[in-house]
Coordinates of C-alpha atoms and ligand atoms in Angstrom, one line a residue:
M14 CA 14.6 14.6 15.5
D15 CA 15.5 15.8 12.1
I16 CA 12.9 13.9 9.8
V17 CA 14.6 15.1 6.9
A18 CA 17.9 13.6 7.6
N19 CA 15.9 10.3 8.5
L20 CA 14.5 10.5 5.2
N21 CA 17.6 10.6 3.5
K22 CA 19.0 7.7 5.7
V23 CA 16.8 5.6 4.3
K24 CA 16.9 6.8 0.5
H25 CA 20.6 6.2 0.8
E26 CA 19.8 2.6 2.0
I27 CA 17.6 1.5 -0.9
P28 CA 18.1 1.0 -4.6
D29 CA 16.6 3.6 -7.3
H30 CA 14.1 0.9 -8.3
V31 CA 12.6 1.0 -5.0
Q32 CA 9.9 3.4 -4.1
L33 CA 9.6 4.8 -0.5
V34 CA 6.3 5.7 1.0
A35 CA 6.9 7.6 4.0
V36 CA 3.8 6.6 6.2
S37 CA 2.8 10.0 8.4
K38 CA -0.2 8.0 10.3
T39 CA -0.6 10.0 13.4
K40 CA 1.8 12.6 12.9
P41 CA 1.2 16.1 12.6
A42 CA 0.7 17.7 8.8
D43 CA 3.7 20.0 9.2
M44 CA 5.8 17.1 9.4
V45 CA 4.7 16.0 5.9
Q46 CA 4.8 19.5 4.7
A47 CA 8.6 19.4 6.0
L48 CA 9.1 16.2 4.3
Y49 CA 7.3 17.8 0.9
E50 CA 9.4 20.8 1.0
A51 CA 12.5 18.4 1.0
G52 CA 11.4 17.0 -2.2
H53 CA 9.5 14.1 -1.0
L54 CA 5.9 13.4 -2.7
D55 CA 4.8 9.8 -1.8
F56 CA 2.9 9.5 1.8
G57 CA 0.8 6.7 3.3
E58 CA -1.7 6.8 5.8
N59 CA -4.3 4.1 7.3
R60 CA -7.2 6.0 8.4
V61 CA -9.3 7.8 5.7
Q62 CA -10.3 10.5 7.8
D63 CA -6.6 11.5 8.3
L64 CA -5.9 11.0 4.8
I65 CA -8.8 13.6 3.7
G66 CA -7.8 16.0 6.5
K67 CA -3.9 16.1 5.1
Y68 CA -5.1 15.8 1.8
E69 CA -6.9 19.3 2.2
A70 CA -4.4 20.8 4.3
L71 CA -1.2 20.2 2.4
P72 CA -0.2 20.8 -1.4
K73 CA -2.0 18.9 -4.0
E74 CA 1.1 17.6 -5.9
I75 CA 1.4 15.3 -3.0
R76 CA 0.5 11.2 -3.9
W77 CA -1.3 9.7 -0.8
H78 CA -1.2 6.0 -0.4
L79 CA -4.1 4.6 1.8
I80 CA -2.4 1.7 3.4
G81 CA -4.6 0.6 6.0
H82 CA -7.8 -1.3 5.9
L83 CA -10.6 0.3 3.7
Q84 CA -14.3 0.1 4.5
T85 CA -16.4 -0.1 1.7
N86 CA -18.6 2.5 2.6
K87 CA -15.7 4.8 2.8
V88 CA -14.6 4.7 -0.7
K89 CA -16.4 7.6 -2.1
Y90 CA -14.6 10.1 0.0
I91 CA -11.2 9.6 -1.2
A92 CA -12.1 8.3 -4.6
R93 CA -11.2 11.5 -6.3
F94 CA -7.8 11.9 -4.9
V95 CA -6.1 8.7 -3.3
H96 CA -3.2 7.9 -5.4
L97 CA -2.8 4.0 -4.5
V98 CA -5.2 1.7 -2.4
H99 CA -2.8 -0.8 -0.7
G100 CA -5.1 -2.9 1.0
V101 CA -8.0 -4.2 -1.3
D102 CA -8.8 -7.5 0.4
S103 CA -12.4 -8.4 -1.1
M104 CA -14.4 -8.6 -4.5
K105 CA -16.9 -6.0 -2.5
L106 CA -14.2 -3.6 -1.9
L107 CA -13.0 -3.8 -5.4
A108 CA -16.6 -3.2 -6.8
A109 CA -16.8 -0.3 -4.7
I110 CA -13.8 1.1 -5.6
D111 CA -14.9 0.6 -9.3
K112 CA -18.1 2.3 -8.9
E113 CA -16.5 5.4 -7.2
G114 CA -14.0 5.3 -10.0
R115 CA -16.7 5.6 -12.4
K116 CA -18.6 8.3 -10.8
N117 CA -15.3 10.4 -10.8
N118 CA -14.2 9.3 -14.1
R119 CA -11.0 8.6 -12.8
K120 CA -9.2 5.1 -12.6
I121 CA -8.2 4.2 -9.1
N122 CA -4.7 2.5 -8.4
C123 CA -5.1 -0.5 -6.3
L124 CA -2.7 -3.6 -4.8
L125 CA -4.2 -6.8 -3.8
Q126 CA -3.6 -7.4 -0.2
M127 CA -2.6 -11.0 0.3
N128 CA -2.5 -12.6 3.7
I129 CA 0.9 -13.6 4.0
S130 CA 1.4 -14.1 7.6
K131 CA 0.7 -16.3 10.5
E132 CA -1.3 -13.5 12.3
E133 CA -4.9 -13.9 12.4
T134 CA -5.7 -10.7 12.5
K135 CA -4.0 -9.5 9.5
F136 CA -6.5 -8.7 6.6
G137 CA -5.8 -9.9 3.0
F138 CA -6.8 -12.7 0.4
S139 CA -6.0 -16.4 0.7
E140 CA -4.3 -17.8 -2.8
D141 CA -7.8 -19.6 -3.4
E142 CA -9.9 -16.8 -2.9
L143 CA -7.9 -14.6 -5.1
M144 CA -8.3 -17.1 -7.6
Q145 CA -11.6 -17.5 -7.3
M146 CA -12.1 -13.9 -7.8
L147 CA -9.8 -13.8 -11.0
H148 CA -12.3 -16.1 -12.6
S149 CA -15.3 -14.1 -11.3
E150 CA -17.4 -12.5 -14.0
D151 CA -17.5 -9.3 -11.5
F152 CA -13.9 -9.0 -11.3
N153 CA -13.2 -9.2 -15.3
S154 CA -16.1 -6.4 -15.9
M155 CA -14.4 -3.5 -14.0
S156 CA -13.1 -0.8 -15.9
F157 CA -12.1 1.9 -13.0
A158 CA -10.6 -0.1 -10.4
N159 CA -6.7 -0.4 -11.6
I160 CA -4.9 -3.5 -10.2
Q161 CA -0.9 -2.4 -10.4
G162 CA 0.7 -5.2 -8.0
V163 CA 0.2 -6.8 -4.2
M164 CA 0.6 -5.9 -1.0
G165 CA 1.5 -8.1 2.2
M166 CA 2.6 -7.5 5.8
A167 CA 5.0 -10.4 7.4
T168 CA 4.1 -11.4 10.9
F169 CA 5.5 -9.1 13.4
T170 CA 8.7 -11.1 14.9
D171 CA 12.3 -10.9 15.4
D172 CA 13.0 -14.2 13.6
S173 CA 14.2 -12.6 10.3
E174 CA 13.6 -16.2 8.4
T175 CA 10.3 -16.4 8.9
V176 CA 9.8 -12.8 7.6
R177 CA 11.8 -13.6 4.7
K178 CA 9.8 -16.8 3.9
E179 CA 6.7 -14.6 4.0
F180 CA 8.2 -12.0 1.4
Q181 CA 9.0 -14.8 -0.8
N182 CA 5.8 -16.2 -0.9
L183 CA 4.3 -12.6 -1.7
K184 CA 6.8 -12.3 -4.5
R185 CA 6.1 -15.6 -5.8
I186 CA 2.5 -15.0 -6.0
F187 CA 3.3 -11.7 -7.5
D188 CA 5.1 -13.6 -10.5
E189 CA 2.5 -16.1 -11.1
L190 CA -0.6 -13.4 -11.1
K191 CA 1.9 -11.3 -13.7
K192 CA 2.6 -14.8 -15.8
G193 CA -0.9 -15.9 -15.5
H194 CA -3.4 -13.0 -15.3
F195 CA -1.8 -9.5 -16.1
E196 CA 1.1 -10.3 -18.6
S197 CA -0.1 -7.7 -21.0
K198 CA -1.0 -5.3 -18.3
T199 CA 2.6 -3.3 -18.1
D200 CA 1.4 -1.4 -15.3
F201 CA 0.8 -4.8 -12.9
S202 CA 4.3 -4.0 -11.3
I203 CA 4.1 -3.3 -7.6
V204 CA 5.2 -5.4 -4.8
S205 CA 4.8 -3.3 -1.8
M206 CA 6.5 -5.3 1.2
G207 CA 8.7 -4.2 3.9
M208 CA 8.5 -1.4 7.0
S209 CA 10.9 0.1 9.0
A210 CA 11.9 -3.3 10.7
D211 CA 11.9 -5.5 7.7
F212 CA 12.5 -3.4 4.5
K213 CA 16.0 -4.7 3.8
V214 CA 14.6 -8.4 3.9
A215 CA 11.8 -7.1 1.7
I216 CA 14.0 -5.5 -1.0
E217 CA 16.0 -8.7 -1.2
E218 CA 13.3 -10.8 -1.7
G219 CA 11.9 -8.6 -4.8
S220 CA 10.0 -5.8 -3.3
N221 CA 10.1 -2.6 -5.3
M222 CA 7.7 -0.3 -2.6
I223 CA 8.4 0.0 1.0
R224 CA 6.1 1.7 3.5
V225 CA 8.1 3.3 6.4
G226 CA 6.8 5.3 9.2
S227 CA 9.0 5.0 12.6
S228 CA 12.3 5.0 11.3
I229 CA 11.5 8.7 9.6
F230 CA 9.2 10.0 12.0
G231 CA 9.7 8.5 14.9
P232 CA 7.9 6.3 17.3
R233 CA 4.1 6.6 17.4
I234 CA 1.7 7.1 20.4
L235 CA -0.3 3.4 20.1
Q236 CA -3.5 4.0 17.9
K237 CA -6.7 2.7 19.2
Ligands
PLP9 C1 2.0 1.4 9.9 C2 2.2 0.9 8.7 C3 3.9 1.1 8.2 C4 5.0 1.6 8.9 O1 5.2 1.0 9.9 P1 6.8 1.5 10.5 O2 7.0 0.1 11.2 O3 6.3 2.6 11.5 O4 7.7 1.8 9.6 C5 3.6 0.3 7.0 N1 2.3 -0.6 6.5 C6 1.3 -0.7 7.2 C7 0.3 -1.3 6.8 C8 1.2 0.1 8.1 O5 -0.2 0.4 9.0

């Protein structure tokens, strides 16, 4: 399989304003190296351990995205290098990110993960939880957790209308946040939505960052 050709195919299918995060989870570092040599810099992993391993092994110019669920006690391992944390889903986690950012004297970029799907198992804030947090003192006293936008995952289904509605909902939440809370924050600009199966719909509905794994790297063996 020619993963460079796959990468270029996806790139040709998306407009210039959409950033592509190549999701390399479960795949070996030499595959990442091959795409890096072809000029790609943004890669996503969903486990802290794998993220650290690949960070250590690969060129430091690579921008590492943590796309999976992050446990509060693991923030310290990635704080010095992570480029963007996509899955921030609690004030507790944001506070940990802020604290580790302060220790490293480095702003840590993050996205607020919103629960837009019907699936019980998906992580993310409800709108009520989010509003509550935005008005809390803890939230407003942070200075190292740098919120750049929102992230969400649609329901795993063949029904593209359901998926489309969920993406529309996430875009609406982003627009409302931008207007109501982050209007003067110019880097609050990211809508991370869309994966291999649904990135075209996501882009039609306003995504400007997609996270694509299997369409580039091929199918994954199931993770535990
Ligand atoms: C695995 C994963 C992806 C990529 O999924 P593909 O279907 O392989 O493109 C995107 N986002 C998250 C959060 C993931 O865990």
